[in-house]
Short mmCIF file of C-alpha atoms in Angstrom, two decimals:
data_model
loop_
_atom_site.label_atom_id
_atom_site.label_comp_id
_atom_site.label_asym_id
_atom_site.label_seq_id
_atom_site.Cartn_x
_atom_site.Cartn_y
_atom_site.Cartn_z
CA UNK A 1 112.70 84.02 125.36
CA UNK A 2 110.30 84.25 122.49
CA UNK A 3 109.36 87.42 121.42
CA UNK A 4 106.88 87.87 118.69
CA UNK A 5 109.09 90.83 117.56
CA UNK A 6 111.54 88.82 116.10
CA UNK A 7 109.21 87.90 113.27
CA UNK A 8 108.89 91.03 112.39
CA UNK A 9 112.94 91.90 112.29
CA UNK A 10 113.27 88.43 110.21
CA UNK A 11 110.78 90.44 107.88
CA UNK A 12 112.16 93.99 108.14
CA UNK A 13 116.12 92.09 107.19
CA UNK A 14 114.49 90.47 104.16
CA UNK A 15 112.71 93.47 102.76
CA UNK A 16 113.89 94.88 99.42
CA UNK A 17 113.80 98.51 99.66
CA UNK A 18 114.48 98.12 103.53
CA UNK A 19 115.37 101.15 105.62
CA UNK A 20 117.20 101.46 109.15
CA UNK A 21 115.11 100.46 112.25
CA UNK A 22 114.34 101.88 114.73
CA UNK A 23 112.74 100.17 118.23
CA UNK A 24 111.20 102.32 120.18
CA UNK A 25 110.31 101.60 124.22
CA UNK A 26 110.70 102.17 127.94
CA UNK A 27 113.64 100.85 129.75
CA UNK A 28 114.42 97.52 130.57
CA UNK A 29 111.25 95.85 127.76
CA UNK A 30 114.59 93.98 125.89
CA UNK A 31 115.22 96.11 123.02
CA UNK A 32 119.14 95.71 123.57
CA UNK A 33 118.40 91.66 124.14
CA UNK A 34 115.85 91.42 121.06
CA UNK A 35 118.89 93.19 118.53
CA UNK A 36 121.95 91.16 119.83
CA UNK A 37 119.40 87.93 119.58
CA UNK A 38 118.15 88.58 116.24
CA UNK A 39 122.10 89.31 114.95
CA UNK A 40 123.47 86.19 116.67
CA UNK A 41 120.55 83.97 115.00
CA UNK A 42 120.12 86.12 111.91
CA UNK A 43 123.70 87.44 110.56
CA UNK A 44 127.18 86.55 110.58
CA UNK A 45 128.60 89.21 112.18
CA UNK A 46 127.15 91.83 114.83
CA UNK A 47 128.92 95.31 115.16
CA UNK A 48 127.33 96.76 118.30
CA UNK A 49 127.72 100.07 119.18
CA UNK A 50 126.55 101.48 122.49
CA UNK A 51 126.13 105.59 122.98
CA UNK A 52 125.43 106.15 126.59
CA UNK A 53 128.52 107.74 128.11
CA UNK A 54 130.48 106.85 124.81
CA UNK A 55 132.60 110.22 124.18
CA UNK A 56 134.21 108.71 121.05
CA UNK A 57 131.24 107.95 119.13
CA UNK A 58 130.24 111.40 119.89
CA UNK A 59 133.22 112.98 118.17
CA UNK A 60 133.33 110.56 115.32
CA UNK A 61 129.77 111.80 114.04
CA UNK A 62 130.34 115.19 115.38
CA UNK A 63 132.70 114.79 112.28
CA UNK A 64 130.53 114.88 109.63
CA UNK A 65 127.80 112.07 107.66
CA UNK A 66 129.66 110.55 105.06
CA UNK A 67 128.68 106.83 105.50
CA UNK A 68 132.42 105.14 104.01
CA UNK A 69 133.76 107.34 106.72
CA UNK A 70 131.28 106.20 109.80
CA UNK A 71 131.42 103.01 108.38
CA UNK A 72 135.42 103.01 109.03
CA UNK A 73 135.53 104.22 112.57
CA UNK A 74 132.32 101.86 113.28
CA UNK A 75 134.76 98.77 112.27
CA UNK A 76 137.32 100.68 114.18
CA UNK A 77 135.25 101.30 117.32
CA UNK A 78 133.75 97.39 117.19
CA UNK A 79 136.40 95.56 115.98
CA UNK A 80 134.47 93.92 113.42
CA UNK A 81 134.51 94.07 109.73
CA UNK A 82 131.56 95.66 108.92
CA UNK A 83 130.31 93.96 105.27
CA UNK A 84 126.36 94.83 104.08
CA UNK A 85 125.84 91.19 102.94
CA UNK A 86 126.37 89.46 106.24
CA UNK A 87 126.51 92.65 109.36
CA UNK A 88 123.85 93.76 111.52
CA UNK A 89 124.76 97.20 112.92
CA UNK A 90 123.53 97.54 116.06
CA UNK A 91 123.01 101.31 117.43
CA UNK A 92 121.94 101.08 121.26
CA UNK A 93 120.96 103.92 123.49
CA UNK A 94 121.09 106.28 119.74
CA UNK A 95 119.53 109.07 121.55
CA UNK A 96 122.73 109.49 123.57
CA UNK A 97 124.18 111.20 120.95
CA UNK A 98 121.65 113.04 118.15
CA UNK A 99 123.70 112.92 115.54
CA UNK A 100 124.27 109.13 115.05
CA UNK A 101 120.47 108.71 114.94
CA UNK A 102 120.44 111.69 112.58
CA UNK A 103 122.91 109.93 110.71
CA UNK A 104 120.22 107.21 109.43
CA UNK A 105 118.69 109.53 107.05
CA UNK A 106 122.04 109.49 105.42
CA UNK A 107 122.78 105.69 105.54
CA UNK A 108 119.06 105.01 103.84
CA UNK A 109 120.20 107.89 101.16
CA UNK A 110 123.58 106.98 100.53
CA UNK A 111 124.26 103.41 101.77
CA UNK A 112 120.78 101.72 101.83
CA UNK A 113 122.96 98.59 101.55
CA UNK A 114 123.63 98.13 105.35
CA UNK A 115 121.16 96.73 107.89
CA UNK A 116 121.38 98.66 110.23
CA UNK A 117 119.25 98.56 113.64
CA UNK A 118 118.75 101.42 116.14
CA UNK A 119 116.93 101.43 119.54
CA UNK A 120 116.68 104.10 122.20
CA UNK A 121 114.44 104.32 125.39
CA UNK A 122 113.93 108.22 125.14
CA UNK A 123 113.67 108.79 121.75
CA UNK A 124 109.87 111.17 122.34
CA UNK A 125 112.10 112.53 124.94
CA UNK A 126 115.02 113.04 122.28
CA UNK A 127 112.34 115.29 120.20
CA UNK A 128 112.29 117.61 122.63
CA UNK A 129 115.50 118.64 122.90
CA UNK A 130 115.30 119.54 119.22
CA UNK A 131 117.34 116.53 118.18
CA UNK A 132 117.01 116.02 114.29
CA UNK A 133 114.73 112.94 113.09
CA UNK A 134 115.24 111.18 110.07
CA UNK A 135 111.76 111.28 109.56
CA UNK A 136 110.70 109.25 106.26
CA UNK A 137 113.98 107.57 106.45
CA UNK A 138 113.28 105.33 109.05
CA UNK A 139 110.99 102.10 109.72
CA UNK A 140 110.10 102.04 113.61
CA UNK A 141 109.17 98.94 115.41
CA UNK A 142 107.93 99.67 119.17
CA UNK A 143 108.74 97.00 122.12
CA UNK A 144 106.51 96.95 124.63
CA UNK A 145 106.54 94.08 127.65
CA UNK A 146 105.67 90.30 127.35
CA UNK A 147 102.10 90.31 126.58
CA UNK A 148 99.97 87.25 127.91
CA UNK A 149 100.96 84.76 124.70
CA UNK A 150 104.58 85.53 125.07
CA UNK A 151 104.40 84.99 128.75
CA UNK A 152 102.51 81.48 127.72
CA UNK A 153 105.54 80.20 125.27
CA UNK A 154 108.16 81.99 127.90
CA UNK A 155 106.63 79.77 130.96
CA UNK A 156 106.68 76.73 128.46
CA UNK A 157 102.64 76.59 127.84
CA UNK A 158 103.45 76.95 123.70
CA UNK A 159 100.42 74.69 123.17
CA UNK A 160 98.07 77.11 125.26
CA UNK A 161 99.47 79.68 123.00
CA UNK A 162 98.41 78.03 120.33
CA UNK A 163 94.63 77.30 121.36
CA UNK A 164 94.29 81.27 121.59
CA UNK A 165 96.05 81.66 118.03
CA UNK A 166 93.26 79.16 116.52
CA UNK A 167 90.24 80.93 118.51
CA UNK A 168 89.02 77.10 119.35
CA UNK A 169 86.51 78.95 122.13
CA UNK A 170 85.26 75.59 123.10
CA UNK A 171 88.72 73.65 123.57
CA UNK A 172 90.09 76.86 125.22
CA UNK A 173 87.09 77.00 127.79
CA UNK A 174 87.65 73.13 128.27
CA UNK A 175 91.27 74.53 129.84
CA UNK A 176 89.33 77.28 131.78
CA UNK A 177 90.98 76.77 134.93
CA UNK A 178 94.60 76.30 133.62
CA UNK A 179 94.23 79.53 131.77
CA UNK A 180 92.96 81.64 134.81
CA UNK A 181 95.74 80.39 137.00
CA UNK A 182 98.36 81.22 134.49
CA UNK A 183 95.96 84.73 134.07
CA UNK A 184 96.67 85.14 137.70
CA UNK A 185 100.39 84.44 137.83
CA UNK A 186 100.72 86.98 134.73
CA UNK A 187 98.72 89.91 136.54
CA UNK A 188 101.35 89.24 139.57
CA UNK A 189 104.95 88.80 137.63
CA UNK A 190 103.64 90.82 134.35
CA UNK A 191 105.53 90.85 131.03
CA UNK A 192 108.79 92.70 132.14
CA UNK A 193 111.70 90.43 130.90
CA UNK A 194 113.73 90.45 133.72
CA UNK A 195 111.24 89.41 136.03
CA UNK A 196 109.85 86.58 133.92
CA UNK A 197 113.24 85.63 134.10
CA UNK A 198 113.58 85.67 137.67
CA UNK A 199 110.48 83.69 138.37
CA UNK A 200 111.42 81.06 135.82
CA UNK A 201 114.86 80.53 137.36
CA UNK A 202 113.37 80.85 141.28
CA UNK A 203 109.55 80.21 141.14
CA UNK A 204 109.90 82.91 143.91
CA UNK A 205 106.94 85.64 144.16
CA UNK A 206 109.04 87.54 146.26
CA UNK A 207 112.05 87.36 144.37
CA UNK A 208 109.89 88.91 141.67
CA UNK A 209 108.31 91.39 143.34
CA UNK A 210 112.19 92.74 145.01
CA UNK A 211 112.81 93.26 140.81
CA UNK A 212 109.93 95.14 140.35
CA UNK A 213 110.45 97.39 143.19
CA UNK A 214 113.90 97.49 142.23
CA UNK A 215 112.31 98.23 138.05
CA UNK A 216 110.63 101.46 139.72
CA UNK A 217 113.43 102.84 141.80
CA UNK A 218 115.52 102.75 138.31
CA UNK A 219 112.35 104.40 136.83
CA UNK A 220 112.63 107.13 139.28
CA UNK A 221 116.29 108.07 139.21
CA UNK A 222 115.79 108.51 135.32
CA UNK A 223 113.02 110.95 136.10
CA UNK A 224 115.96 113.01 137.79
CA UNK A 225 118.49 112.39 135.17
CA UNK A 226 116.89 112.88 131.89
CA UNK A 227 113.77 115.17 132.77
CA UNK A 228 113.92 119.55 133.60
CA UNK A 229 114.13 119.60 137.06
CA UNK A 230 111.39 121.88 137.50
CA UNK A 231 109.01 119.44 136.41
CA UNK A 232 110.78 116.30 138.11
CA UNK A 233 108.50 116.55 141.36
CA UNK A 234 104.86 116.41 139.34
CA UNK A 235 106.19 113.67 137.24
CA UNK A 236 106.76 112.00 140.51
CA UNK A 237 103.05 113.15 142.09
CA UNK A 238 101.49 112.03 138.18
CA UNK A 239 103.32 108.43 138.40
CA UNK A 240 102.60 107.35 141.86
CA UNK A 241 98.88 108.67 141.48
CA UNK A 242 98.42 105.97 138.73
CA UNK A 243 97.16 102.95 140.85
CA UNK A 244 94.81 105.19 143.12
CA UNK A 245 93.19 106.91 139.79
CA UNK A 246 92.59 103.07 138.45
CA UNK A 247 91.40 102.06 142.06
CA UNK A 248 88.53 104.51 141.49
CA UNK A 249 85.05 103.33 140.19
CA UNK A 250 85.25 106.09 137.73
CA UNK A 251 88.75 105.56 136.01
CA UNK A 252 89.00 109.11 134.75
CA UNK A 253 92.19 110.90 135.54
CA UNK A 254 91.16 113.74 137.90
CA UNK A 255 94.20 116.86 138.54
CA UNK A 256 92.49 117.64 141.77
CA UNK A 257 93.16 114.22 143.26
CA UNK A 258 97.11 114.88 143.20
CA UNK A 259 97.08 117.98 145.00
CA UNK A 260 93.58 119.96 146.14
CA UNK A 261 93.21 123.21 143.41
CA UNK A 262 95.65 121.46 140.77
CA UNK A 263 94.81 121.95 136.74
CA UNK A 264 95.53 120.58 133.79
CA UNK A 265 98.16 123.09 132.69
CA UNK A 266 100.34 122.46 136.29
CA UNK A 267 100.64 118.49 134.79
CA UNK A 268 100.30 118.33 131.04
CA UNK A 269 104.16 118.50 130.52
CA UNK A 270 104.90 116.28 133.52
CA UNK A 271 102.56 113.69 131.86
CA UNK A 272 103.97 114.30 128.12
CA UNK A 273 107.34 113.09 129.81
CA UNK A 274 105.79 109.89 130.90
CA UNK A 275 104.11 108.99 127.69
CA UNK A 276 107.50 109.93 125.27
CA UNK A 277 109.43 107.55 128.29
CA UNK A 278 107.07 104.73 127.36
CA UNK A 279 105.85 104.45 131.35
CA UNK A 280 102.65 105.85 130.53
CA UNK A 281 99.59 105.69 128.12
CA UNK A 282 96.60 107.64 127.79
CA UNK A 283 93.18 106.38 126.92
CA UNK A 284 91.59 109.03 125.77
CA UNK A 285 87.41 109.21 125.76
CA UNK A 286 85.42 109.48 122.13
CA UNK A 287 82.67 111.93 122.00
CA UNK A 288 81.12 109.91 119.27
CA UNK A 289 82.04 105.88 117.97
CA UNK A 290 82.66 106.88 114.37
CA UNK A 291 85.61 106.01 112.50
CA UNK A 292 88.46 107.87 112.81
CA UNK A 293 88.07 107.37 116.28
CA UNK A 294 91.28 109.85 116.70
CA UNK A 295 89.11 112.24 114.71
CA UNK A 296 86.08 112.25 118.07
CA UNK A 297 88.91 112.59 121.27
CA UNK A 298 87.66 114.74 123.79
CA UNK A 299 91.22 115.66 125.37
CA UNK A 300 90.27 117.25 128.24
CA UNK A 301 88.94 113.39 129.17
CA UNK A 302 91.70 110.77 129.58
CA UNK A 303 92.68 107.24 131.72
CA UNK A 304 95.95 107.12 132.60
CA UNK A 305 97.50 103.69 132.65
CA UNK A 306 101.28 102.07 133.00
CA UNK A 307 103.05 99.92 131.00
CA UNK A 308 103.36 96.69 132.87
CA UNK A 309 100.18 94.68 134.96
CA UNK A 310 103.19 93.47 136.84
CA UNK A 311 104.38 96.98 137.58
CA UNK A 312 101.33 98.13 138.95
CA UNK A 313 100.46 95.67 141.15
CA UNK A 314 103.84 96.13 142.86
CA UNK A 315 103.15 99.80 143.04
CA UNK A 316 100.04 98.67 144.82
CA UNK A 317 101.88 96.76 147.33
CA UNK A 318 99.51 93.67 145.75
CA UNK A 319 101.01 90.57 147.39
CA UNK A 320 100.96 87.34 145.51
CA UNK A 321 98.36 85.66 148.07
CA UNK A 322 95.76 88.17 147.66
CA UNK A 323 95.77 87.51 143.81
CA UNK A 324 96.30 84.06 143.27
CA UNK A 325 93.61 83.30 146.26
CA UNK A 326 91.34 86.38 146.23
CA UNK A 327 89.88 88.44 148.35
CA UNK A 328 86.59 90.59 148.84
CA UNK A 329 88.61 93.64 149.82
CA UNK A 330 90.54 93.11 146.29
CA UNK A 331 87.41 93.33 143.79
CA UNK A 332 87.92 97.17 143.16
CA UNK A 333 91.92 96.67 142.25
CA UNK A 334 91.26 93.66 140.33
CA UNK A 335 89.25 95.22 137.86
CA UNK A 336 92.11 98.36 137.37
CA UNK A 337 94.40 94.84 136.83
CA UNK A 338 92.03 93.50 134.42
CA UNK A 339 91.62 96.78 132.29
CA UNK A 340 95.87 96.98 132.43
CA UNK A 341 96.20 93.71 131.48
CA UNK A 342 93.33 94.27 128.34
CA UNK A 343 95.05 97.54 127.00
CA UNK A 344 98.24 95.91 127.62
CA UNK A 345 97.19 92.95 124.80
CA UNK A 346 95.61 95.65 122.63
CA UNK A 347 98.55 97.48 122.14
CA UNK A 348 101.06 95.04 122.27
CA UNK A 349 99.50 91.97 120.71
CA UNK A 350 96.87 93.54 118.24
CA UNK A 351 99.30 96.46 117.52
CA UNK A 352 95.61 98.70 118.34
CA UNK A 353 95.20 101.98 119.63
CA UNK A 354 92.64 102.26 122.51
CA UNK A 355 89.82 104.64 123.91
CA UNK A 356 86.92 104.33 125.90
CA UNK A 357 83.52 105.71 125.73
CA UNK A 358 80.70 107.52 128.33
CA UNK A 359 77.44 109.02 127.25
CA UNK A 360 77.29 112.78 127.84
CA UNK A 361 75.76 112.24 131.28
CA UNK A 362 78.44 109.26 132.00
CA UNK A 363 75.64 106.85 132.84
CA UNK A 364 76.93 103.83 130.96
CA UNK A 365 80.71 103.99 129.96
CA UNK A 366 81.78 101.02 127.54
CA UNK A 367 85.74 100.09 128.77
CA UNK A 368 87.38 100.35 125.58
CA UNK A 369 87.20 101.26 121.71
CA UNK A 370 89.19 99.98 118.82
CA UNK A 371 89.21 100.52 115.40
CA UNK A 372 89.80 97.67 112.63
CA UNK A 373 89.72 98.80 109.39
CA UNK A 374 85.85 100.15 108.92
CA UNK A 375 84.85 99.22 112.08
CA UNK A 376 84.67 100.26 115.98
CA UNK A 377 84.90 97.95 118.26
CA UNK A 378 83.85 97.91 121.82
CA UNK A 379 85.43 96.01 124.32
CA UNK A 380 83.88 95.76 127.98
CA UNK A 381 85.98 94.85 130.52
CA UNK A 382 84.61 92.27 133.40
CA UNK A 383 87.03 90.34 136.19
CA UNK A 384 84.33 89.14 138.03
CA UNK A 385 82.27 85.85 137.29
CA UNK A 386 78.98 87.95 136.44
CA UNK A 387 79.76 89.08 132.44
CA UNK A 388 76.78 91.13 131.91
CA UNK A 389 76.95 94.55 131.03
CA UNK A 390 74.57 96.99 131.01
CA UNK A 391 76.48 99.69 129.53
CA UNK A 392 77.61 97.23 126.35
CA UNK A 393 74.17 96.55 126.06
CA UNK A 394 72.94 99.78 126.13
CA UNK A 395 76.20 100.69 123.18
CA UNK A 396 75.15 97.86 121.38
CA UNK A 397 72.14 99.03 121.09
CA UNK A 398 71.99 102.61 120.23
CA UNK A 399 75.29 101.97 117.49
CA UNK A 400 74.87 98.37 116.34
CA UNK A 401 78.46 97.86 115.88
CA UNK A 402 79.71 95.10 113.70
CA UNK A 403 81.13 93.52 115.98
#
């Protein structure tokens, strides 16, 4: 499976002065597939380490930070001779035990020399708990699912691919068709590895769908596991709420929909656990399109959206003939699809962060905002044949953005 990350490992190995990385993402995206991968194609030799339930890697750095020492009992633990010309050092599940992701700080110090890979699906969650960050001595790389191109070269359309890396508008909207039914099958199966796997080796919607549901049980027994209990039940009421807050007309995340009388303060933690889990991200809306657009959030003002197109259709009980053939009844839902699947390639394919915009009276709200460099972009959001917008219009208009 090609994932774009790897260029960016190939890059990060390579780099002169490089530091340990760290991947950041929510379960099951393939950060433990992407390291092993990128040592068996990229290095000699792979020492892989995991730290979930892993009682002697605990007590070895329990035992201190010298690196010749950790660097004995890693050999010891793997059975591999560790060497810094030729080893990757692969650290899975780091936030299992604090101190080996600590211990990066002192490897970049003191033995800069090894490559040496970390990833962890709770790492925001890791903060909390007061675990100490090797912050400065790090480089981070965050995983996110297949985005639409990935899904292209993964389901053997490379040449597709290609078309939207050239921007040739008018040879891509000569393929039109083939694009929107490959559009279709990606709002349906999504970008989550294992079920782009499944499809490819069954061609079976249903199949897919039974590893989605199955995705989102697994999702919801780590709410129980890793989360304070006392907040367990709203992170529950916050994450099934998603698809009926996108099914609105107005997208804005509204407290009183969960539960009549609720606030802001009853949810704001419950949510925070979400977003540092990687199952959540918030859009937030900018008071005014000037660059920094962090430096304009209004934060009482936010869209809530998952992590996976694929994901939320399933939590929607979507089924595969309703997309792929349409429906009237499915216009509303299609266009929460269409804005997942947008952010989805913002974040993951443009690396962008993303906000929307409303006028004070929220007459005309514009989808989405990026920044590039200088410039603010707005990006409306249509999944219906008719692509004119009187709210872009009425942006474009009063801001004259560059683009």
């Amino acid at each position: 499976m090609d994932r774009h990350a790897m260029k960016r490992l190939q890059a990060w190995k390579g780099e002169r002065n490089r530091k340990p990385l760290i991947i950041r993402g929510a379960r099951q995206v393939g950060k433990t597939w992407l390291m092993k991968e990128f040592g068996r194609i990229s290095c000699r030799n792979v020492a892989y380490v995991n730290f979930d339930n892993n009682p002697r890697m605990q007590s070895v750095f329990d035992g201190g930070y010298d690196t010749a020492r950790l660097i004995s009992a890693l050999q010891i633990e793997t059975g591999v001779r560790i060497t810094p010309e030729d080893t990757l050092i692969i650290f899975d599940e780091v936030q299992e035990v604090p101190k080996a992701l600590t211990s990066l700080k002192y490897f970049n110090e003191n033995a800069p020399e090894y490559a040496i890979v970390a990833a962890g699906s709770l790492l925001g969650v890791a903060l909390h708990e007061g675990t100490s960050f090797p912050v400065g001595k790090a480089d981070f790389l965050d995983l996110y699912p297949l985005n639409f191109r990935e899904f292209l070269n993964a389901t053997g359309h490379e040449q597709l691919n290609e078309l939207i890396g050239k921007r040739d508008v008018a040879l891509i909207t000569s393929f039109r068709e083939t694009y929107i039914d490959l559009l279709k099958q990606y709002y349906y199966i999504g970008g989550m590895p294992e079920v782009v796997t499944t499809y490819l080796e069954t061609q079976d919607f249903e199949a897919v769908r039974r590893i989605q549901k199955n995705l989102l049980t697994f999702y919801d027994q780590d709410f129980s596991k890793h989360a304070p209990v006392e907040i367990v039940p709203r992170m529950r009421m916050i994450w099934n709420a998603v698809p009926t807050q996108l099914a609105k007309e107005n997208r804005k995340f509204v407290y009183g929909q969960i539960r009549e009388g609720s606030r802001a303060k009853d949810f704001e933690l419950a949510i925070q656990w979400l977003e540092d889990c990687g199952l959540l991200t918030k859009v937030y809306r900018i008071t005014k399109p000037d660059v920094p657009l962090n430096a304009y959030m209004d934060t009482r003002s936010f869209k809530l959206y998952v992590l996976d197109v694929g994901l939320l259709g399933a939590m929607g009980d979507l089924d595969a003939r309703t997309l792929i053939e349409g429906s009237s009844i499915f216009e509303e839902f299609k266009g929460s699809l269409t804005e997942q699947y947008v952010l989805q390639q913002l974040i993951s394919d443009l690396g962008l962060r993303a906000f929307y915009h409303t006028t004070e009276n929220s007459t005309g709200e514009v989808d989405f905002l990026v920044q590039r460099g200088p410039n603010v972009i707005p990006v409306e959001v249509k999944a219906a044949e008719n692509l004119k917008s009187r709210s872009l219009r009425a942006y474009c208009d009063r801001y004259a953005p560059a683009y």
